[in-house]
Every structure is written in structure tokens, then in C-alpha cells.
GROMACS .gro file of N, CA and C in nm:
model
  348
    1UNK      N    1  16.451   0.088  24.895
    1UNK     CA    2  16.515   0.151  25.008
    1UNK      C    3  16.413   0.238  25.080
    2UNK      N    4  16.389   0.256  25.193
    2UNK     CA    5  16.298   0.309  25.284
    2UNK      C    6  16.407   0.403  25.315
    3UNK      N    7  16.297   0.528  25.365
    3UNK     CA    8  16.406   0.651  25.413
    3UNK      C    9  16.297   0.679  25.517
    4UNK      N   10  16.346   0.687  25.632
    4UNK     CA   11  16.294   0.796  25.739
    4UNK      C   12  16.278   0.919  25.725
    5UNK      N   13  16.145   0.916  25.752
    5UNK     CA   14  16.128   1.116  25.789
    5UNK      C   15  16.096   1.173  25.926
    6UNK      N   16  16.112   1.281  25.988
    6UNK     CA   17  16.103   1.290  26.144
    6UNK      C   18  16.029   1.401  26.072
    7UNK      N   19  15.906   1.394  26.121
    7UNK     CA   20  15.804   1.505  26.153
    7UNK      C   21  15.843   1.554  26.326
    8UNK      N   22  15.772   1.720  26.317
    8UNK     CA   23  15.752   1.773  26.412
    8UNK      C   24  15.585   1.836  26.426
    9UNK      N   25  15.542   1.794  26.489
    9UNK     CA   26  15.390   1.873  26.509
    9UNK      C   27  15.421   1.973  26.646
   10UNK      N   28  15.338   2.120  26.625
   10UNK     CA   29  15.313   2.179  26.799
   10UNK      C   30  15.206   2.136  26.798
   11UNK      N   31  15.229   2.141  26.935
   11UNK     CA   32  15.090   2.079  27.008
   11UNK      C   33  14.993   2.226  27.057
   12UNK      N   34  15.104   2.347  27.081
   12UNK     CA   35  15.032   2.499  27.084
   12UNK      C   36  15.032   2.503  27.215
   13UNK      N   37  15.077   2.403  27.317
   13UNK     CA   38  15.068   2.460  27.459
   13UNK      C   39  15.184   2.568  27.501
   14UNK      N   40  15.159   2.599  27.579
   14UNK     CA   41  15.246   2.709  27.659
   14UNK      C   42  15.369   2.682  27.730
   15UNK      N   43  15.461   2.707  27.714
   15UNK     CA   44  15.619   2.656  27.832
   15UNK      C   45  15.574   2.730  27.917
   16UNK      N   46  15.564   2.875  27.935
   16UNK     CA   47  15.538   2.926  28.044
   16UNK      C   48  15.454   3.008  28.045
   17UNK      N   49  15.392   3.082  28.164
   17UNK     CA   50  15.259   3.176  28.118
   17UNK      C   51  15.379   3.347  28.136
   18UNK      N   52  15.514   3.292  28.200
   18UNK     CA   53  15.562   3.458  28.255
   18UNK      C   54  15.638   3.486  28.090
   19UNK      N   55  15.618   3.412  28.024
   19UNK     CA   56  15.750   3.441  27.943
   19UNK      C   57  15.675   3.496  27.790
   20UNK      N   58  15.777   3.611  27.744
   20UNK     CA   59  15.722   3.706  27.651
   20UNK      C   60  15.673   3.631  27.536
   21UNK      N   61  15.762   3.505  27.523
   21UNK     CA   62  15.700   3.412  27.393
   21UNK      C   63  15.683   3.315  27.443
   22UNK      N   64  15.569   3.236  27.417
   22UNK     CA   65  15.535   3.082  27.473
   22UNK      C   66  15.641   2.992  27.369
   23UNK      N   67  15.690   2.931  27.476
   23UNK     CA   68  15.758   2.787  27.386
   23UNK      C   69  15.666   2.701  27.355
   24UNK      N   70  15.626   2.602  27.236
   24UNK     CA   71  15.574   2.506  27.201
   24UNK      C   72  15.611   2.398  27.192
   25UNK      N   73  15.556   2.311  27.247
   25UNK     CA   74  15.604   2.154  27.246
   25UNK      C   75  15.561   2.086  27.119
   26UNK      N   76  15.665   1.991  27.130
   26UNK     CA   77  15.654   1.938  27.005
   26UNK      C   78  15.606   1.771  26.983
   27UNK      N   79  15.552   1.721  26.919
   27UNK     CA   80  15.578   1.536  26.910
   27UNK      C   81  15.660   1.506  26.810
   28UNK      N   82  15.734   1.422  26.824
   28UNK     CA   83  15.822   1.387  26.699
   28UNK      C   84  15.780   1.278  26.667
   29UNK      N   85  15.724   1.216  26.538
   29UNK     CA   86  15.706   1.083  26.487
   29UNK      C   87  15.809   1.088  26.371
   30UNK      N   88  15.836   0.962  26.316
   30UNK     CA   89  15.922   0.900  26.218
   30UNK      C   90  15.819   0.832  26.136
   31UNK      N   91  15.828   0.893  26.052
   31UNK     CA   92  15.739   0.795  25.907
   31UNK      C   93  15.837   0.727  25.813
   32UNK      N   94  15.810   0.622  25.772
   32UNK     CA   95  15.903   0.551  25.683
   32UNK      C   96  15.825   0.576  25.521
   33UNK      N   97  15.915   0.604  25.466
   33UNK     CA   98  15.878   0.606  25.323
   33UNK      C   99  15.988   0.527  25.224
   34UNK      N  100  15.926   0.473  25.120
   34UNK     CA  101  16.001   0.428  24.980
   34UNK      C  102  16.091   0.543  24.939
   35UNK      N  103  16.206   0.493  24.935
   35UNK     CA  104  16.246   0.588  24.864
   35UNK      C  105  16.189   0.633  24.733
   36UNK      N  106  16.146   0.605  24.623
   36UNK     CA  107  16.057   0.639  24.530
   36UNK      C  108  15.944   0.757  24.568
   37UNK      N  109  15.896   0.724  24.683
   37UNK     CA  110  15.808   0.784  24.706
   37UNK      C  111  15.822   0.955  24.738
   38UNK      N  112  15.958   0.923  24.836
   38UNK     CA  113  16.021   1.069  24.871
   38UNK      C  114  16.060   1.123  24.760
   39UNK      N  115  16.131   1.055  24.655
   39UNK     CA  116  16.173   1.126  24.515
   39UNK      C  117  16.024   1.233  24.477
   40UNK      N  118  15.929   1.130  24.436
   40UNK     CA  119  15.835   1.179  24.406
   40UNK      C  120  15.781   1.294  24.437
   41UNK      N  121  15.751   1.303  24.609
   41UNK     CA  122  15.722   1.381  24.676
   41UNK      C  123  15.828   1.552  24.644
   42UNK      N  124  15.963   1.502  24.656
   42UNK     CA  125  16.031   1.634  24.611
   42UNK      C  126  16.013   1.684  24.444
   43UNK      N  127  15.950   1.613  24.362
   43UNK     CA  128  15.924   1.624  24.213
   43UNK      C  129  15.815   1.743  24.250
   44UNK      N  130  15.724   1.725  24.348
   44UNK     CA  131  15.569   1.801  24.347
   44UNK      C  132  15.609   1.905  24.420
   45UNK      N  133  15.700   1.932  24.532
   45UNK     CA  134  15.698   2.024  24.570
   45UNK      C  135  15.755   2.141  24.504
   46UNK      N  136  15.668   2.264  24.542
   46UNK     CA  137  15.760   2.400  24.486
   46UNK      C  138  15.912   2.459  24.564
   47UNK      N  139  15.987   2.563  24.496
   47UNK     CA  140  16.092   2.583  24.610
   47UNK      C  141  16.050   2.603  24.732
   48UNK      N  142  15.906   2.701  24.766
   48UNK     CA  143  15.895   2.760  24.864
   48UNK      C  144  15.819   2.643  24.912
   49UNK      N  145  15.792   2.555  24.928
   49UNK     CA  146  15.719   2.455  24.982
   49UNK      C  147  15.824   2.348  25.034
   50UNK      N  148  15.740   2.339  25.178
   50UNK     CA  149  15.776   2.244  25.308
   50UNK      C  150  15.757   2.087  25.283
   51UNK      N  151  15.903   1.997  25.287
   51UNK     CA  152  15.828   1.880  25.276
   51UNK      C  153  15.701   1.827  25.421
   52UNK      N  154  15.786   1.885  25.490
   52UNK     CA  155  15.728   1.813  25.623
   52UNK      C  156  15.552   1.876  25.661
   53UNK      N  157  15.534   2.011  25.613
   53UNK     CA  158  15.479   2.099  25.634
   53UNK      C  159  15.311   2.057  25.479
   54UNK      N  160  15.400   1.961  25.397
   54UNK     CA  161  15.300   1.866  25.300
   54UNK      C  162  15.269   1.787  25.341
   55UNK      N  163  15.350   1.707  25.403
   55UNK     CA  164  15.274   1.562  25.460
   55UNK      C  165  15.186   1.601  25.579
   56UNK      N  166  15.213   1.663  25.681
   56UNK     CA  167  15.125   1.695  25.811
   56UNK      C  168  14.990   1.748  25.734
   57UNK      N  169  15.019   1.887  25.637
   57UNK     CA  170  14.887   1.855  25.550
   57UNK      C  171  14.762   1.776  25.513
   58UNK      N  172  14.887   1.660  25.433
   58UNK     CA  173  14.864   1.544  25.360
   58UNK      C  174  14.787   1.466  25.478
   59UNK      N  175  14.781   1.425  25.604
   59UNK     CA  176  14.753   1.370  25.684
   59UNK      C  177  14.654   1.447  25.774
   60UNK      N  178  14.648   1.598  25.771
   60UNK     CA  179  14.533   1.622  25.829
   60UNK      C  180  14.379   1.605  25.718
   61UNK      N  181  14.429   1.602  25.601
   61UNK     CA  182  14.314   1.611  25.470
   61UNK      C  183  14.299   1.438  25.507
   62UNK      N  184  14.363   1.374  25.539
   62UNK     CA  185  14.328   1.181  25.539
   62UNK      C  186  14.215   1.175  25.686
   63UNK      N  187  14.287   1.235  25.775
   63UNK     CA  188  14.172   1.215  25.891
   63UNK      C  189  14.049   1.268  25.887
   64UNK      N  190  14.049   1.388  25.878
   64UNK     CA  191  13.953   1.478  25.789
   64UNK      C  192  13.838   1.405  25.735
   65UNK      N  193  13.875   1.343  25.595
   65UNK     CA  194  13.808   1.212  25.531
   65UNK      C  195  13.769   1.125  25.606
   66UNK      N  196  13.836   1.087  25.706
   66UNK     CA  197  13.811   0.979  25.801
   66UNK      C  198  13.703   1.010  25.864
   67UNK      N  199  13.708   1.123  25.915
   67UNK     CA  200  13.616   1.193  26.022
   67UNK      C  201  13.431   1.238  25.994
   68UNK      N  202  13.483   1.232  25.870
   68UNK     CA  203  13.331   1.282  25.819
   68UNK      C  204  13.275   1.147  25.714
   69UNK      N  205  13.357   1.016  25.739
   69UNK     CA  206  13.310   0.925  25.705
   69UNK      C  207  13.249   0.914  25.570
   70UNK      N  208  13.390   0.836  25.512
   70UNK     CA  209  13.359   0.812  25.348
   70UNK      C  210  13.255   0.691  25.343
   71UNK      N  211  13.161   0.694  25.220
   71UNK     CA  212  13.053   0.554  25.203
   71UNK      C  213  13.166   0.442  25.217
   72UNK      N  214  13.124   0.305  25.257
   72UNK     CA  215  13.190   0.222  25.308
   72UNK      C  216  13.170   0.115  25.124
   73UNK      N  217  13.120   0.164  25.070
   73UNK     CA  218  13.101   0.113  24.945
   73UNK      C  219  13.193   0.189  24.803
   74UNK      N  220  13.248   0.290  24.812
   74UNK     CA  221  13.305   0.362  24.764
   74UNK      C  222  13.400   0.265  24.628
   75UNK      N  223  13.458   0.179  24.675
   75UNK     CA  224  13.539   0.075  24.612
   75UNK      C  225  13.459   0.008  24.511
   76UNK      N  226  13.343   0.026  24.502
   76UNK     CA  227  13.240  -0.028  24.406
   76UNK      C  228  13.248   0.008  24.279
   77UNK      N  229  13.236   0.160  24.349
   77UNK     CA  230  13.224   0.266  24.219
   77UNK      C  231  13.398   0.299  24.116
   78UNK      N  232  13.431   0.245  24.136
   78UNK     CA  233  13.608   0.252  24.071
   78UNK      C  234  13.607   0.162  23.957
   79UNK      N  235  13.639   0.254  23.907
   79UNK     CA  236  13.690   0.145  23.738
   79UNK      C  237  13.822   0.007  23.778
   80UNK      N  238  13.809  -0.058  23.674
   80UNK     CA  239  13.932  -0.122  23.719
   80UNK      C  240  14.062  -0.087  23.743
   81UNK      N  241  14.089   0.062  23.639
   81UNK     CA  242  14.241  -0.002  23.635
   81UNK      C  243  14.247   0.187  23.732
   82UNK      N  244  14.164   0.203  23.836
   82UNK     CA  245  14.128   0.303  23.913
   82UNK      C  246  14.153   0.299  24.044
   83UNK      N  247  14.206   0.374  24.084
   83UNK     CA  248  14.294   0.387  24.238
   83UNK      C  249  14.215   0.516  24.289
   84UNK      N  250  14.161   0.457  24.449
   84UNK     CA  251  14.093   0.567  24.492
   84UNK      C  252  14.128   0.707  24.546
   85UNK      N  253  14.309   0.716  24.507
   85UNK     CA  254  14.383   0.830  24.480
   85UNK      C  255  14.340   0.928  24.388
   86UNK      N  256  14.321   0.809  24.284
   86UNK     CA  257  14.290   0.878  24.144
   86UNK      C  258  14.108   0.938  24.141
   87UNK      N  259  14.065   0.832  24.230
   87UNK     CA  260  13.915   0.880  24.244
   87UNK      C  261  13.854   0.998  24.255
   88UNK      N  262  13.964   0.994  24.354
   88UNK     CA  263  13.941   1.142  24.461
   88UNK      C  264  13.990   1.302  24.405
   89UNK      N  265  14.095   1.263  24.307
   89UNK     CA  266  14.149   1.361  24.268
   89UNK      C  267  14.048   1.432  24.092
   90UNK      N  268  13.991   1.329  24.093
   90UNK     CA  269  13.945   1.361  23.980
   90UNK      C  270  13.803   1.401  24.042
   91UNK      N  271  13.758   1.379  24.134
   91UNK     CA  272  13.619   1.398  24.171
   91UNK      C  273  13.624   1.560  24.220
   92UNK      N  274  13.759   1.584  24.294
   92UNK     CA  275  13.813   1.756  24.347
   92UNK      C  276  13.764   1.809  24.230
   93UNK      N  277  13.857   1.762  24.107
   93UNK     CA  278  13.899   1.845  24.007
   93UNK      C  279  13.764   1.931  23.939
   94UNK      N  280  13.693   1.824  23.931
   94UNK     CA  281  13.569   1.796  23.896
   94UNK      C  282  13.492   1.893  23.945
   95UNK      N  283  13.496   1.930  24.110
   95UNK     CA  284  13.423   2.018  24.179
   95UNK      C  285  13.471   2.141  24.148
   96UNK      N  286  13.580   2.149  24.148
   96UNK     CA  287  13.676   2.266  24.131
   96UNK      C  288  13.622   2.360  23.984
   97UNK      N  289  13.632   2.276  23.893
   97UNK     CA  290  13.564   2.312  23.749
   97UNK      C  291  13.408   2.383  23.754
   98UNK      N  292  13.348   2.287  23.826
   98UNK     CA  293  13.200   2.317  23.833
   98UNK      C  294  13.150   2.465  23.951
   99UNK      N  295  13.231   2.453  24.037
   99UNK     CA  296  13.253   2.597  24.149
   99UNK      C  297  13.325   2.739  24.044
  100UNK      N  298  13.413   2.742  23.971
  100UNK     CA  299  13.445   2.822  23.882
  100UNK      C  300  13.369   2.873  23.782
  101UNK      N  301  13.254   2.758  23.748
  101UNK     CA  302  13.148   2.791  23.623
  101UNK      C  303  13.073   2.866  23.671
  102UNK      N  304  13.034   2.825  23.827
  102UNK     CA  305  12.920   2.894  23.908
  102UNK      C  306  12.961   3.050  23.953
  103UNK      N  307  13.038   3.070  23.990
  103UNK     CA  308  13.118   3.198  24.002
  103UNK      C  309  13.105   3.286  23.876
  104UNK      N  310  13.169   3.242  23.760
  104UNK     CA  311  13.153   3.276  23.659
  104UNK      C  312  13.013   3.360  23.617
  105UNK      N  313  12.925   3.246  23.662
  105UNK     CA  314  12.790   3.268  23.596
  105UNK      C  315  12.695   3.397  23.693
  106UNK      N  316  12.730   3.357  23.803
  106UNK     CA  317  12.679   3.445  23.964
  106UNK      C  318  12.748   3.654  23.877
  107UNK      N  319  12.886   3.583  23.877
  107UNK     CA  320  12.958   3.731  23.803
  107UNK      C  321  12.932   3.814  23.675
  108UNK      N  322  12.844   3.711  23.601
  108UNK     CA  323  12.810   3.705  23.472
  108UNK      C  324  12.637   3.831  23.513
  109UNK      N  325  12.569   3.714  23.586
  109UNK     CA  326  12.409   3.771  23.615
  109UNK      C  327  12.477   3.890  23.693
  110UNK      N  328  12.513   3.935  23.808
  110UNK     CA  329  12.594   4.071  23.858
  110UNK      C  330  12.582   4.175  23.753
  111UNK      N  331  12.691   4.164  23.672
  111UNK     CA  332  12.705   4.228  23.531
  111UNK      C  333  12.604   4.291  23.471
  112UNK      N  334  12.497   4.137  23.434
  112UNK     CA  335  12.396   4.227  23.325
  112UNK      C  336  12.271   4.254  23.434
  113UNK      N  337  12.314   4.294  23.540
  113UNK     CA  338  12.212   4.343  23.611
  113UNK      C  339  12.102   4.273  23.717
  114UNK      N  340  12.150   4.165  23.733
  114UNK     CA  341  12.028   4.034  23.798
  114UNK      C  342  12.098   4.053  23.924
  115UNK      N  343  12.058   3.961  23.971
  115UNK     CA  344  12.048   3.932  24.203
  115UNK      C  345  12.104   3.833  24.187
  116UNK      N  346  12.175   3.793  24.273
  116UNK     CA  347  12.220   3.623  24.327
  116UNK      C  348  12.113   3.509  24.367
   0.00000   0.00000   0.00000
């Protein structure tokens, strides 16, 4: 079963220049999703978290990628039973770990008295 979603993006322009609050225009697109998928999607979110406000996210982090142009070979490097979802998330994680050690260590030399 596919379920529609209606996103709203502002675009940040102005309704008027006299008026105390600018109105913002909006685009409305419709994304179709699996239902599975939307389940899913509400599994990850927290209470205080936006579905719509994840995917626009979710889609500025995809162009993003797009934009700064992933190796066109990338698919090489994937194990078999490896999804470049999974690639990616483990390669973050990965950074994420290694940026924390460095901090750590920067906070560590601080401490016993050293320079950055």
C-alpha cells in the first residue's frame, strides 16, 4: 500500500514589504511512500520530532551528496550483502567515533599542559 505525504517547503520570500510579518510561500509536493516505509519512519522518530520536517532534512543531506559529488565508483567498494545506506551510515559512524577520540585527546594534551 503506498501512502501519500504532502510536504510543505518556504521558499522565505516576502507577501508584503508593508506588513509587520512577512507571509511565506510555500511549494507543496506529494511524495509517495510504502506503507512499510512510513511505519518505519514513525518507529525512528522521537515525540518531539517532525515527520515532514525529517524527510525535507532527509532530502536536503541527498542533494547535498549530490552536490559535492560522490566517486562514481563507490558501488565497487560494498560488500555483497551491503547497501550503500548501510555504507554511508557506517562510514558517519565511523567518523563520528574517530572526531570524539580527537577531542578527547586535544582535551586530554589541554589538561596536562600541552598546545593544540
Amino acid at each position: 500500500m503506498i501512502k501519500d505525504i504532502c510536504l510543505l517547503k518556504t521558499t522565505g520570500l516576502p507577501y508584503r514589504h508593508e506588513m509587520a510579518r512577512p507571509k511565506r510561500l510555500t511549494i507543496a509536493t506529494t511524495l509517495r511512500l510504502d506503507a512499510s516505509t512510513v511505519e518505519r519512519l514513525d518507529k525512528v522518530l522521537g515525540d518531539d520530532e517532525n515527520r515532514a520536517e525529517f524527510i525535507r532534512s532527509a532530502v536536503e543531506t541527498a542533494i547535498a551528496l549530490k552536490e559535492i559529488g560522490l566517486p562514481g565508483d563507490v558501488n565497487e567498494v560494498l560488500f555483497a550483502n551491503e547497501s550503500l545506506v548501510e555504507f554511508w551510515a557506517n562510514a558517519m559512524r565511523r567518523l563520528i567515533e574517530t572526531r570524539r577520540a580527537m577531542r578527547g585527546n586535544e582535551a586530554a594534551t589541554l589538561r596536562d599542559g600541552g598546545t593544540k
